[in-house]
Short mmCIF file of C-alpha atoms in Angstrom, two decimals:
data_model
loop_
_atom_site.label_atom_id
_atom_site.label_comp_id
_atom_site.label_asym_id
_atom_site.label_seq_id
_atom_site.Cartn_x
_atom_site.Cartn_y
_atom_site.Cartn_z
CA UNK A 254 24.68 -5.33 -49.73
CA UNK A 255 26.78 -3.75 -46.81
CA UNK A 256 27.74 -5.67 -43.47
CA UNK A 257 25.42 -4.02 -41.49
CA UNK A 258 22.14 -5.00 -43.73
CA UNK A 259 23.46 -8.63 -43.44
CA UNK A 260 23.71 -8.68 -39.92
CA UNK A 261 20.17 -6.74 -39.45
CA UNK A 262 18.38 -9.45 -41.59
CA UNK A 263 20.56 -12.36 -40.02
CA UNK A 264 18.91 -11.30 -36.70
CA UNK A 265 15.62 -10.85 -38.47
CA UNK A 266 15.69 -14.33 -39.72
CA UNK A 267 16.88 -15.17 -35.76
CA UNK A 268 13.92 -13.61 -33.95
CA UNK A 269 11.52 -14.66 -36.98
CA UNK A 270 12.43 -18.23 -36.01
CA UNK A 271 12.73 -18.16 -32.41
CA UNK A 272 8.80 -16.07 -32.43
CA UNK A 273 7.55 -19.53 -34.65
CA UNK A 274 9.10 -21.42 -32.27
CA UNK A 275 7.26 -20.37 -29.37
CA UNK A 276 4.25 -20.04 -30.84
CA UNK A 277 4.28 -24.02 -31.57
CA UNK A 278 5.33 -24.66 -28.38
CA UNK A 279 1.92 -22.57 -27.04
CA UNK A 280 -0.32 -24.21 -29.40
CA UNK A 281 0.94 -28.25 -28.64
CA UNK A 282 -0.89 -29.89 -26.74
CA UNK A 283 0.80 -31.61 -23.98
CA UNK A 284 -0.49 -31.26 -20.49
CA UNK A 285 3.08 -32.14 -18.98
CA UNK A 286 4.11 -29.14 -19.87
CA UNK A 287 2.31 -27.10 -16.99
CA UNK A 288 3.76 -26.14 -13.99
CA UNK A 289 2.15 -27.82 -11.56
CA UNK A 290 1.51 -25.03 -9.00
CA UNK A 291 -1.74 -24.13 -7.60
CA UNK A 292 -3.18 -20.88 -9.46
CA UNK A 293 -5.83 -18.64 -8.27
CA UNK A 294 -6.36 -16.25 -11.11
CA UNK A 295 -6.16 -12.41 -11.10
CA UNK A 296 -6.07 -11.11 -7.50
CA UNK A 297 -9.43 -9.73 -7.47
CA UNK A 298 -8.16 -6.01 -7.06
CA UNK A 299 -6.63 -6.30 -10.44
CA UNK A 300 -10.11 -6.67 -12.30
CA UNK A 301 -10.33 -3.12 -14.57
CA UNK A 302 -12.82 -2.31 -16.54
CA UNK A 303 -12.43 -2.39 -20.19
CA UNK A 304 -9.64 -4.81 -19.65
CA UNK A 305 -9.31 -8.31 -21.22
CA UNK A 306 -9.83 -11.20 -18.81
CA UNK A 307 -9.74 -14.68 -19.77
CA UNK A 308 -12.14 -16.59 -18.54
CA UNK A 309 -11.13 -20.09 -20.23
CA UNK A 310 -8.17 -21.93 -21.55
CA UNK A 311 -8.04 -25.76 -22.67
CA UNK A 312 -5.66 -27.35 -20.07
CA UNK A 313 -4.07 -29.08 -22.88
CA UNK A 314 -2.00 -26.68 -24.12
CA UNK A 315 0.46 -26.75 -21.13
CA UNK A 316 3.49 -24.86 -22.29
CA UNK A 317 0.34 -22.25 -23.26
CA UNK A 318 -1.29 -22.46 -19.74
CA UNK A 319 2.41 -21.91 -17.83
CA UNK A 320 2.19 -18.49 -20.44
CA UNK A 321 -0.98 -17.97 -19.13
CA UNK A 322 -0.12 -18.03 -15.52
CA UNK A 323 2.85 -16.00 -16.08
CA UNK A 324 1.51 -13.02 -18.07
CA UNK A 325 -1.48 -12.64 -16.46
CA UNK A 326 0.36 -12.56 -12.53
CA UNK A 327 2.86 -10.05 -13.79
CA UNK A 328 2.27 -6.21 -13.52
CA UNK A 329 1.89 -5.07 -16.44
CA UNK A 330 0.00 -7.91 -17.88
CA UNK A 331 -2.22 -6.86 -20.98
CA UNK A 332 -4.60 -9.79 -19.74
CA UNK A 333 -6.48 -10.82 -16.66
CA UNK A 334 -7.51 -14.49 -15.91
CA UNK A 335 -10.50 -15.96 -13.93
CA UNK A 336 -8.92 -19.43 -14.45
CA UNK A 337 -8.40 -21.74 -11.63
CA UNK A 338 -5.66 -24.92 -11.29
CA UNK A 339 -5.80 -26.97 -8.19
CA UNK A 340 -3.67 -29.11 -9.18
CA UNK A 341 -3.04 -31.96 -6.49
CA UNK A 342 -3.78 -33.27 -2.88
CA UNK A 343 -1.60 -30.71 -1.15
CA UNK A 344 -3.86 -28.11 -2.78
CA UNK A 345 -6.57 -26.57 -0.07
CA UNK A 346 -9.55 -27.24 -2.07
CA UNK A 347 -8.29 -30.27 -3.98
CA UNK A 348 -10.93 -32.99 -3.97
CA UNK A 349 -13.39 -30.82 -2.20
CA UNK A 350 -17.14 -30.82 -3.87
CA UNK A 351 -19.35 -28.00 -3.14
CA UNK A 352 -22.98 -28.17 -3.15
CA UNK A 353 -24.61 -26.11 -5.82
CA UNK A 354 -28.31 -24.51 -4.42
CA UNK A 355 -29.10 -27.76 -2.23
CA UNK A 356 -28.86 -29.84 -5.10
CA UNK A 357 -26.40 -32.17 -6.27
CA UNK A 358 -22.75 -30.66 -6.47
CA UNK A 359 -21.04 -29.05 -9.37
CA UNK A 360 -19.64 -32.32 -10.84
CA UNK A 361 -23.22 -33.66 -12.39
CA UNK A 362 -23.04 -30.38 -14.17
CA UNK A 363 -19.55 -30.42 -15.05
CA UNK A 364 -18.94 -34.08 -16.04
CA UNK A 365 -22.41 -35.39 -16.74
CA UNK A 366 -23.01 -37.16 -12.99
CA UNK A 367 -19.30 -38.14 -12.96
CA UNK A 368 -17.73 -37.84 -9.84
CA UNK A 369 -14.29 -35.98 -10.18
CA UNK A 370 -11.56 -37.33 -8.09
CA UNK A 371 -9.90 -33.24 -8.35
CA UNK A 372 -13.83 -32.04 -6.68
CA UNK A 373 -15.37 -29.28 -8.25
CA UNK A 374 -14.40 -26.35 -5.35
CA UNK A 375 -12.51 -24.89 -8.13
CA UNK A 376 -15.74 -24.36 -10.44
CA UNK A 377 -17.04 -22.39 -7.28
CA UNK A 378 -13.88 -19.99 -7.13
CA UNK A 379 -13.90 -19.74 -10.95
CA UNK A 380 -17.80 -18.27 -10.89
CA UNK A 381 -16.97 -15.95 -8.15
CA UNK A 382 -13.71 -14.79 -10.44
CA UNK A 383 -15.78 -15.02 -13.58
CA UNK A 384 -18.57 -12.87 -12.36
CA UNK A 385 -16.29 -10.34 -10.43
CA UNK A 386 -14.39 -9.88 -13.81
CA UNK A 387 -18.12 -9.26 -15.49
CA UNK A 388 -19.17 -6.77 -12.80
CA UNK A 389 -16.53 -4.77 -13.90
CA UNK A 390 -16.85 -4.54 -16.90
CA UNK A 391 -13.75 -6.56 -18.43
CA UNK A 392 -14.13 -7.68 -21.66
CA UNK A 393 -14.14 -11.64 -20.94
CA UNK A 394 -12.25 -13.89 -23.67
CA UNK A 395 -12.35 -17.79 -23.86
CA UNK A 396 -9.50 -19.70 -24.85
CA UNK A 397 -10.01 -22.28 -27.40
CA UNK A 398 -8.41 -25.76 -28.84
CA UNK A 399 -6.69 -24.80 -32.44
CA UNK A 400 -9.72 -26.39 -34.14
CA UNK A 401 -12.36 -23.98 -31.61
CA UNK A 402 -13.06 -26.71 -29.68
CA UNK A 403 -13.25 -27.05 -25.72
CA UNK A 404 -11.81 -28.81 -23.11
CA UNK A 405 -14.18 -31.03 -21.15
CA UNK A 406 -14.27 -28.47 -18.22
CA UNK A 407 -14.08 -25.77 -20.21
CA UNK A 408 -17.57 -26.72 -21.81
CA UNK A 409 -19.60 -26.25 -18.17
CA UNK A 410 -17.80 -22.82 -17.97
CA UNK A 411 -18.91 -21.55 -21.53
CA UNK A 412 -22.39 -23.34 -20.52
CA UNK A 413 -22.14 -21.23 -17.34
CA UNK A 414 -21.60 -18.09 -19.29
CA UNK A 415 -24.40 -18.71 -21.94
CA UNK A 416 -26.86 -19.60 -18.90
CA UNK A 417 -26.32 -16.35 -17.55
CA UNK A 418 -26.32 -14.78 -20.63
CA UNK A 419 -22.93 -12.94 -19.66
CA UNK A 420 -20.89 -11.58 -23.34
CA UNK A 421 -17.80 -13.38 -24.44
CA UNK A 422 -15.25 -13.55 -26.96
CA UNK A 423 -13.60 -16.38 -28.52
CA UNK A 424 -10.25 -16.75 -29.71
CA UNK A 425 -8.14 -20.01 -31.06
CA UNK A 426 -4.63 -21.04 -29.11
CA UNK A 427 -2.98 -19.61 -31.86
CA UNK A 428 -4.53 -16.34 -32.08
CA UNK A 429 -3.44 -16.26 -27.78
CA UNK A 430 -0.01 -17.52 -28.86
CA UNK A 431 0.35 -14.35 -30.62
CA UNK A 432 -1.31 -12.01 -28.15
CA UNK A 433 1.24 -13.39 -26.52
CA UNK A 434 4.20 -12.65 -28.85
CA UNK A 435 2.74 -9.16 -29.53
CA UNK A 436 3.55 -8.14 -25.99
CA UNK A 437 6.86 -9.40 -26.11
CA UNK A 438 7.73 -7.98 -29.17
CA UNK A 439 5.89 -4.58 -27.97
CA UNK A 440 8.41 -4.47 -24.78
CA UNK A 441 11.03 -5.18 -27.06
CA UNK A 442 10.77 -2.11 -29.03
CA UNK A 443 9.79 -0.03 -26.11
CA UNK A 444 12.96 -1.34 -24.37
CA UNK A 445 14.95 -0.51 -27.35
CA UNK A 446 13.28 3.08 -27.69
CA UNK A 447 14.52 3.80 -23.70
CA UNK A 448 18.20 2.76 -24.55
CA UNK A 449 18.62 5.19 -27.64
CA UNK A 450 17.02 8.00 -25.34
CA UNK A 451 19.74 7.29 -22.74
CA UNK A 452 22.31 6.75 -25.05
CA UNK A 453 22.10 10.52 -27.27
CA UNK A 454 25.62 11.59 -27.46
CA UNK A 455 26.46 14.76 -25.40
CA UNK A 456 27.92 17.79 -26.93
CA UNK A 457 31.96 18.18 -25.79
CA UNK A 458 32.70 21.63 -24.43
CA UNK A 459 34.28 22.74 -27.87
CA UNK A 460 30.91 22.11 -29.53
CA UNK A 461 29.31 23.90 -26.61
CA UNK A 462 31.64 27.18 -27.21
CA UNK A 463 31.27 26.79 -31.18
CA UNK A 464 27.38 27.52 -30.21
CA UNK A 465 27.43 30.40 -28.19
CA UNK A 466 29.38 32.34 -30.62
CA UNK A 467 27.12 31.82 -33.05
CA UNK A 468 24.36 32.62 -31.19
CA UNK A 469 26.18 35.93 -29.83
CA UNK A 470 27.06 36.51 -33.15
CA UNK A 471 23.51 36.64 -34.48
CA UNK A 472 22.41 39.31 -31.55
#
């Protein structure tokens, strides 16, 4: 086996190890691991149709969650998100509960009469995301725990969906976690197409000559 096959499968072995190694770090579940910055979703301009949007992710995957944000805010994001973090007091919205059709607000629904300390303004923006991403036709994915279950809020937003009889898919953290490393690996290999393009090797002026004669010759 030459040097260069060596070194080609010594970097496979490298970037076969490094992709399992984020892909455990998206799937573990430890909320610390979030960034703890207010996050709004998809500006609402961004909703196309045909498009994926997710619509819910289990908070406890926190490494997954800061992947989430990240991906879905950047511009050429194969993913929108509906989601919704308000994530402390400095937070406008933060502790705010919003009263759901003169009735009781969103919390009874939410945590079964429990009052959340965190409000539930944030289930309000998430319907009003949620819906926007429906009306336009996105194709609307939920997020699930490795073993398909949900997160406690994450079970009045699928209730919400199912209660307006609005389509969804479901997908495991792991199956995101390598949506995820798809893209990356799919830049990757576009990146790597664009530097061979720009790196062709130009012809030197002798080689230039050497071809018009032949081609005067053959006139």
């Amino acid at each position: 086996m030459g040097c260069g096959a060596s070194t080609a499968q010594a970097y496979s072995l490298k970037d076969t190890e490094t992709s399992n190694a984020e892909i455990a770090k998206i799937v573990e579940e430890s909320a610390d691991q979030s960034d703890r910055i207010p996050f709004y979703g998809t500006e609402p301009e961004d909703f196309c149709e045909g498009e994926t949007a997710i619509v819910s992710f289990p908070g406890v995957h926190g490494y997954g969650w800061k992947k989430l944000t990240q991906v879905s805010s950047s511009k050429d994001s194969p993913f929108a998100s509906s989601c919704i973090f308000l994530p402390d007091e400095q937070t406008p919205g933060y502790g705010k509960h919003d009263i759901q059709r003169g009735k009781r607000c969103s919390c009874h629904f939410l945590h079964n009469g429990e009052i959340a300390k965190w409000g539930c303004h944030w289930f309000s923006q998430w319907k009003e995301q949620t819906l926007r991403a429906n009306g336009r036709r996105c194709k609307l994915l939920v997020v699930t725990k490795k073993d398909g279950t949900l997160g406690r809020s994450q079970e009045g937003e699928v209730q919400f969906l199912e209660d307006e009889q609005i389509s969804y898919e479901s997908i495991t953290i792991e199956q995101f976690a390598q949506r995820i490393l798809d893209r990356k690996e799919a830049r990757k290999s576009s990146k790597k197409r664009l530097l061979r393009s720009k790196c062709k090797p130009l012809r030197s002026d002798s080689e230039e000559d050497g071809l018009d004669q032949v081609q005067l010759a053959a006139i």
